[in-house]
Amino acid sequence: MANGNLFDAAARCLACSDPREKFALTRAAAAALADGRLCTDGASPPEPIGPPGRPERPRLVAPRQLAQRGLGTPEGRAALVHAVAHIEFNAINLAWDAVYRFRDMPGDYYRDWVRVADDEARHFSMLSARLAELGHAYGDFDAHDGLWDMATRTADSCLARMALVPRVLEARGLDVTPGMIERLRGAGDESTVAILDVILSEEVAHVAAGSRWFEWCCARAGCDPEATFRDLIETHMRGGLRGPFNVDARLRAGFTPGELDRLAELAA
């Protein structure tokens, strides 16, 4: 990728609907930023948020419409891998939108979220390869759009985005992935377990980036992080939180004991 503007590169990655091309564009943009070939000057203002680039399939349905499959069959394991792949594909778009949309952040903010986009693209590629081994491809199963819905609701506030996307929706992966690993190991699927082990270890750092920039935004706004997080949760997620929470992983990802206590209360 030649020298250019980071926000323009983010827009291209975000708009791309072909998963393979999105993967390639993301890897190229991340390498260009690391090499100093992308700047943050001279870009046009961000467009209002809309649907991100994604393929026609999977069909997006309400979460309650998703079929529940056990892990005792290859089909059931493929459905689980597909569900995680869909989350990772959404996470590529979420990371790029965090870069594209919020123009008044320090350079380290953009470096963090480009690294996250690069990681998520690699995760998606690993899961896509595993789906192929199981006789399927991304799009073969229905999926839901809850992650992007929250991106739309927080499009006007980096503070709210950092609080509610990485620290609530994506952090849910820290809670549920250990259980998935245990169930897959019980089913003898060590190939998928190896991928999820990588994803789990790297997602701690992604959620930690959300914690770090949420605190930075709170400091800039002159508000208390714990009180602000509580208020945002009660406004946007009341009745939508589910426990139990992976306390160790969340502490490593920047949650405070007070925040975890409040999450436990709201999920009870």
Short mmCIF file of C-alpha atoms in Angstrom, two decimals:
data_model
loop_
_atom_site.label_atom_id
_atom_site.label_comp_id
_atom_site.label_asym_id
_atom_site.label_seq_id
_atom_site.Cartn_x
_atom_site.Cartn_y
_atom_site.Cartn_z
CA MET A 1 0.00 0.00 0.00
CA ALA A 2 1.39 3.38 -1.02
CA ASN A 3 1.53 6.39 1.27
CA GLY A 4 -1.95 7.65 2.09
CA ASN A 5 -4.49 8.59 4.68
CA LEU A 6 -5.41 6.23 7.51
CA PHE A 7 -9.06 7.25 7.54
CA ASP A 8 -9.37 6.61 3.80
CA ALA A 9 -7.75 3.20 4.28
CA ALA A 10 -10.15 2.47 7.14
CA ALA A 11 -13.11 3.44 4.93
CA ARG A 12 -11.96 1.04 2.22
CA CYS A 13 -11.56 -1.82 4.67
CA LEU A 14 -14.90 -1.05 6.29
CA ALA A 15 -16.79 -0.86 2.98
CA CYS A 16 -15.32 -4.04 1.48
CA SER A 17 -17.94 -6.80 1.37
CA ASP A 18 -15.79 -9.71 0.25
CA PRO A 19 -14.25 -11.47 3.29
CA ARG A 20 -11.02 -12.43 1.52
CA GLU A 21 -10.51 -8.95 0.13
CA LYS A 22 -11.34 -7.38 3.51
CA PHE A 23 -8.71 -9.63 5.07
CA ALA A 24 -6.11 -8.58 2.47
CA LEU A 25 -6.94 -4.87 2.75
CA THR A 26 -6.76 -5.05 6.54
CA ARG A 27 -3.38 -6.77 6.58
CA ALA A 28 -2.02 -4.26 4.04
CA ALA A 29 -3.33 -1.24 5.95
CA ALA A 30 -1.93 -2.52 9.24
CA ALA A 31 1.48 -3.04 7.64
CA ALA A 32 1.36 0.42 6.05
CA LEU A 33 0.56 2.10 9.36
CA ALA A 34 3.32 0.18 11.13
CA ASP A 35 5.76 1.31 8.43
CA GLY A 36 4.73 4.96 8.74
CA ARG A 37 3.03 5.07 5.32
CA LEU A 38 -0.37 6.24 6.58
CA CYS A 39 -1.12 9.62 8.13
CA THR A 40 -4.18 11.14 9.81
CA ASP A 41 -4.09 14.53 8.07
CA GLY A 42 -6.33 15.90 5.35
CA ALA A 43 -9.18 13.41 5.38
CA SER A 44 -12.77 14.37 4.68
CA PRO A 45 -15.16 14.15 7.69
CA PRO A 46 -16.62 10.71 8.42
CA GLU A 47 -19.84 9.71 6.72
CA PRO A 48 -22.85 8.91 8.93
CA ILE A 49 -22.72 5.33 10.10
CA GLY A 50 -24.50 2.76 7.95
CA PRO A 51 -24.27 -0.97 7.35
CA PRO A 52 -20.66 -2.14 6.98
CA GLY A 53 -19.36 -4.05 4.01
CA ARG A 54 -20.35 -7.71 4.33
CA PRO A 55 -21.36 -10.52 1.99
CA GLU A 56 -24.99 -11.32 1.16
CA ARG A 57 -24.74 -14.38 3.38
CA PRO A 58 -25.03 -15.21 6.22
CA ARG A 59 -28.70 -14.34 6.53
CA LEU A 60 -29.11 -12.06 9.56
CA VAL A 61 -31.93 -13.01 11.94
CA ALA A 62 -32.99 -12.24 15.49
CA PRO A 63 -30.88 -14.14 18.07
CA ARG A 64 -33.91 -16.17 19.18
CA GLN A 65 -34.28 -17.50 15.62
CA LEU A 66 -30.82 -19.09 15.58
CA ALA A 67 -30.93 -22.88 15.63
CA GLN A 68 -29.40 -24.56 18.67
CA ARG A 69 -27.11 -27.46 17.74
CA GLY A 70 -25.15 -29.82 19.93
CA LEU A 71 -21.43 -30.42 19.51
CA GLY A 72 -21.72 -34.17 19.10
CA THR A 73 -21.82 -33.92 15.31
CA PRO A 74 -19.58 -32.24 12.72
CA GLU A 75 -22.57 -30.09 11.72
CA GLY A 76 -22.97 -28.85 15.28
CA ARG A 77 -19.28 -28.06 15.62
CA ALA A 78 -19.33 -26.27 12.26
CA ALA A 79 -22.27 -24.16 13.44
CA LEU A 80 -20.30 -23.12 16.52
CA VAL A 81 -17.20 -22.27 14.48
CA HIS A 82 -19.41 -20.28 12.12
CA ALA A 83 -20.92 -18.32 15.02
CA VAL A 84 -17.46 -17.38 16.29
CA ALA A 85 -16.30 -16.53 12.75
CA HIS A 86 -19.27 -14.18 12.41
CA ILE A 87 -18.30 -12.43 15.64
CA GLU A 88 -14.72 -12.05 14.38
CA PHE A 89 -15.90 -10.71 11.01
CA ASN A 90 -18.03 -8.15 12.83
CA ALA A 91 -15.04 -7.33 15.03
CA ILE A 92 -12.97 -6.40 11.94
CA ASN A 93 -15.66 -3.88 10.98
CA LEU A 94 -16.00 -2.61 14.54
CA ALA A 95 -12.27 -1.97 14.86
CA TRP A 96 -12.13 -0.16 11.54
CA ASP A 97 -15.15 1.95 12.41
CA ALA A 98 -13.48 2.91 15.70
CA VAL A 99 -10.55 4.15 13.60
CA TYR A 100 -12.65 5.82 10.90
CA ARG A 101 -15.32 7.52 13.00
CA PHE A 102 -13.46 9.19 15.86
CA ARG A 103 -11.03 11.78 14.48
CA ASP A 104 -9.80 13.57 17.61
CA MET A 105 -7.88 10.78 19.33
CA PRO A 106 -4.12 10.32 19.98
CA GLY A 107 -1.95 8.36 17.58
CA ASP A 108 -1.73 5.42 19.98
CA TYR A 109 -5.51 5.04 19.81
CA TYR A 110 -5.37 4.47 16.06
CA ARG A 111 -2.39 2.13 16.35
CA ASP A 112 -4.27 0.08 18.96
CA TRP A 113 -7.44 -0.33 16.89
CA VAL A 114 -5.61 -1.06 13.65
CA ARG A 115 -3.75 -3.82 15.50
CA VAL A 116 -7.09 -5.11 16.76
CA ALA A 117 -8.52 -5.09 13.21
CA ASP A 118 -5.44 -7.01 12.02
CA ASP A 119 -5.82 -9.59 14.79
CA GLU A 120 -9.53 -10.02 14.11
CA ALA A 121 -8.86 -10.53 10.40
CA ARG A 122 -6.35 -13.24 11.25
CA HIS A 123 -8.84 -14.87 13.64
CA PHE A 124 -11.50 -14.85 10.94
CA SER A 125 -9.08 -16.43 8.47
CA MET A 126 -8.21 -19.21 10.94
CA LEU A 127 -11.88 -19.94 11.60
CA SER A 128 -12.72 -19.86 7.89
CA ALA A 129 -10.04 -22.46 7.24
CA ARG A 130 -11.45 -24.61 10.04
CA LEU A 131 -14.95 -24.26 8.58
CA ALA A 132 -13.62 -25.53 5.27
CA GLU A 133 -12.12 -28.55 7.03
CA LEU A 134 -15.59 -29.22 8.45
CA GLY A 135 -17.16 -29.01 5.00
CA HIS A 136 -18.65 -25.52 5.31
CA ALA A 137 -17.99 -21.86 4.50
CA TYR A 138 -18.83 -18.54 6.07
CA GLY A 139 -22.46 -17.81 5.22
CA ASP A 140 -23.72 -21.38 5.46
CA PHE A 141 -25.52 -20.71 8.77
CA ASP A 142 -27.74 -17.87 9.91
CA ALA A 143 -26.29 -15.19 12.21
CA HIS A 144 -27.40 -12.10 14.13
CA ASP A 145 -26.37 -8.44 13.99
CA GLY A 146 -26.27 -7.40 17.64
CA LEU A 147 -22.68 -6.15 17.61
CA TRP A 148 -23.22 -3.71 14.75
CA ASP A 149 -26.48 -2.49 16.27
CA MET A 150 -24.51 -1.23 19.28
CA ALA A 151 -21.94 0.39 16.98
CA THR A 152 -24.78 2.35 15.39
CA ARG A 153 -26.11 3.41 18.79
CA THR A 154 -22.68 4.70 19.87
CA ALA A 155 -21.64 6.34 16.60
CA ASP A 156 -21.62 9.83 18.11
CA SER A 157 -19.49 9.07 21.18
CA CYS A 158 -16.08 7.42 21.39
CA LEU A 159 -16.55 7.22 25.17
CA ALA A 160 -19.80 5.25 24.83
CA ARG A 161 -18.34 3.09 22.04
CA MET A 162 -15.34 2.09 24.14
CA ALA A 163 -17.57 1.32 27.12
CA LEU A 164 -20.24 -0.71 25.38
CA VAL A 165 -18.63 -2.50 22.44
CA PRO A 166 -15.24 -3.82 23.61
CA ARG A 167 -16.03 -3.74 27.35
CA VAL A 168 -19.52 -5.27 27.20
CA LEU A 169 -20.34 -7.05 23.94
CA GLU A 170 -16.87 -8.23 22.92
CA ALA A 171 -15.88 -8.90 26.54
CA ARG A 172 -18.62 -11.52 26.59
CA GLY A 173 -16.21 -13.70 24.64
CA LEU A 174 -13.89 -13.76 27.65
CA ASP A 175 -16.74 -15.27 29.66
CA VAL A 176 -18.04 -17.91 27.23
CA THR A 177 -14.95 -19.05 25.33
CA PRO A 178 -13.48 -21.16 28.18
CA GLY A 179 -16.74 -23.13 28.31
CA MET A 180 -16.71 -23.60 24.54
CA ILE A 181 -13.13 -24.85 24.73
CA GLU A 182 -14.08 -27.35 27.42
CA ARG A 183 -17.07 -28.66 25.45
CA LEU A 184 -15.09 -28.94 22.22
CA ARG A 185 -12.28 -30.73 24.01
CA GLY A 186 -14.86 -33.15 25.37
CA ALA A 187 -16.05 -33.73 21.80
CA GLY A 188 -12.46 -34.43 20.69
CA ASP A 189 -12.16 -31.34 18.48
CA GLU A 190 -8.65 -30.24 19.36
CA SER A 191 -8.23 -28.38 16.06
CA THR A 192 -10.95 -25.89 16.96
CA VAL A 193 -9.73 -25.75 20.57
CA ALA A 194 -6.28 -24.63 19.38
CA ILE A 195 -7.84 -21.73 17.44
CA LEU A 196 -10.05 -20.65 20.33
CA ASP A 197 -7.07 -20.73 22.69
CA VAL A 198 -5.31 -18.18 20.46
CA ILE A 199 -8.41 -16.02 20.17
CA LEU A 200 -9.08 -16.03 23.92
CA SER A 201 -5.54 -14.98 24.79
CA GLU A 202 -5.55 -12.14 22.25
CA GLU A 203 -9.08 -10.93 23.05
CA VAL A 204 -7.93 -9.99 26.57
CA ALA A 205 -5.66 -7.39 24.97
CA HIS A 206 -8.48 -6.16 22.73
CA VAL A 207 -10.83 -5.61 25.66
CA ALA A 208 -7.94 -3.98 27.52
CA ALA A 209 -7.63 -1.49 24.66
CA GLY A 210 -11.29 -0.65 25.18
CA SER A 211 -10.67 -0.16 28.90
CA ARG A 212 -7.63 2.01 28.27
CA TRP A 213 -9.40 4.35 25.84
CA PHE A 214 -12.61 4.43 27.84
CA GLU A 215 -10.60 5.73 30.81
CA TRP A 216 -8.82 8.21 28.53
CA CYS A 217 -12.17 9.51 27.21
CA CYS A 218 -13.51 9.80 30.77
CA ALA A 219 -10.44 11.79 31.81
CA ARG A 220 -10.91 14.12 28.86
CA ALA A 221 -14.60 14.56 29.72
CA GLY A 222 -13.87 15.01 33.43
CA CYS A 223 -16.13 12.16 34.51
CA ASP A 224 -15.59 9.21 36.85
CA PRO A 225 -15.02 5.97 34.87
CA GLU A 226 -16.80 3.60 37.26
CA ALA A 227 -19.86 5.83 37.64
CA THR A 228 -19.97 6.52 33.90
CA PHE A 229 -19.67 2.84 33.02
CA ARG A 230 -22.47 2.01 35.45
CA ASP A 231 -24.72 4.69 33.95
CA LEU A 232 -24.07 3.54 30.39
CA ILE A 233 -24.76 -0.08 31.30
CA GLU A 234 -28.02 0.82 33.02
CA THR A 235 -29.10 2.98 30.08
CA HIS A 236 -28.20 0.66 27.22
CA MET A 237 -27.93 -2.87 28.64
CA ARG A 238 -30.48 -3.18 31.44
CA GLY A 239 -31.90 -6.67 31.21
CA GLY A 240 -29.33 -7.60 28.56
CA LEU A 241 -26.39 -8.67 30.70
CA ARG A 242 -25.65 -12.32 31.34
CA GLY A 243 -23.20 -13.88 33.74
CA PRO A 244 -21.21 -15.54 35.07
CA PHE A 245 -18.21 -13.36 34.30
CA ASN A 246 -14.61 -14.47 33.79
CA VAL A 247 -13.27 -12.37 36.65
CA ASP A 248 -9.59 -13.18 36.11
CA ALA A 249 -9.65 -12.37 32.39
CA ARG A 250 -11.71 -9.22 32.92
CA LEU A 251 -9.34 -7.94 35.60
CA ARG A 252 -6.45 -8.48 33.19
CA ALA A 253 -8.48 -6.62 30.55
CA GLY A 254 -8.73 -3.51 32.74
CA PHE A 255 -11.99 -3.94 34.64
CA THR A 256 -11.99 -2.76 38.25
CA PRO A 257 -13.42 -4.86 41.09
CA GLY A 258 -16.13 -2.22 41.50
CA GLU A 259 -17.15 -2.55 37.85
CA LEU A 260 -17.28 -6.32 38.13
CA ASP A 261 -19.42 -6.10 41.27
CA ARG A 262 -21.87 -3.83 39.43
CA LEU A 263 -22.00 -6.14 36.41
CA ALA A 264 -22.77 -9.08 38.71
CA GLU A 265 -25.58 -7.11 40.37
CA LEU A 266 -27.15 -6.13 37.05
CA ALA A 267 -26.89 -9.67 35.67
CA ALA A 268 -28.46 -11.26 38.75
#
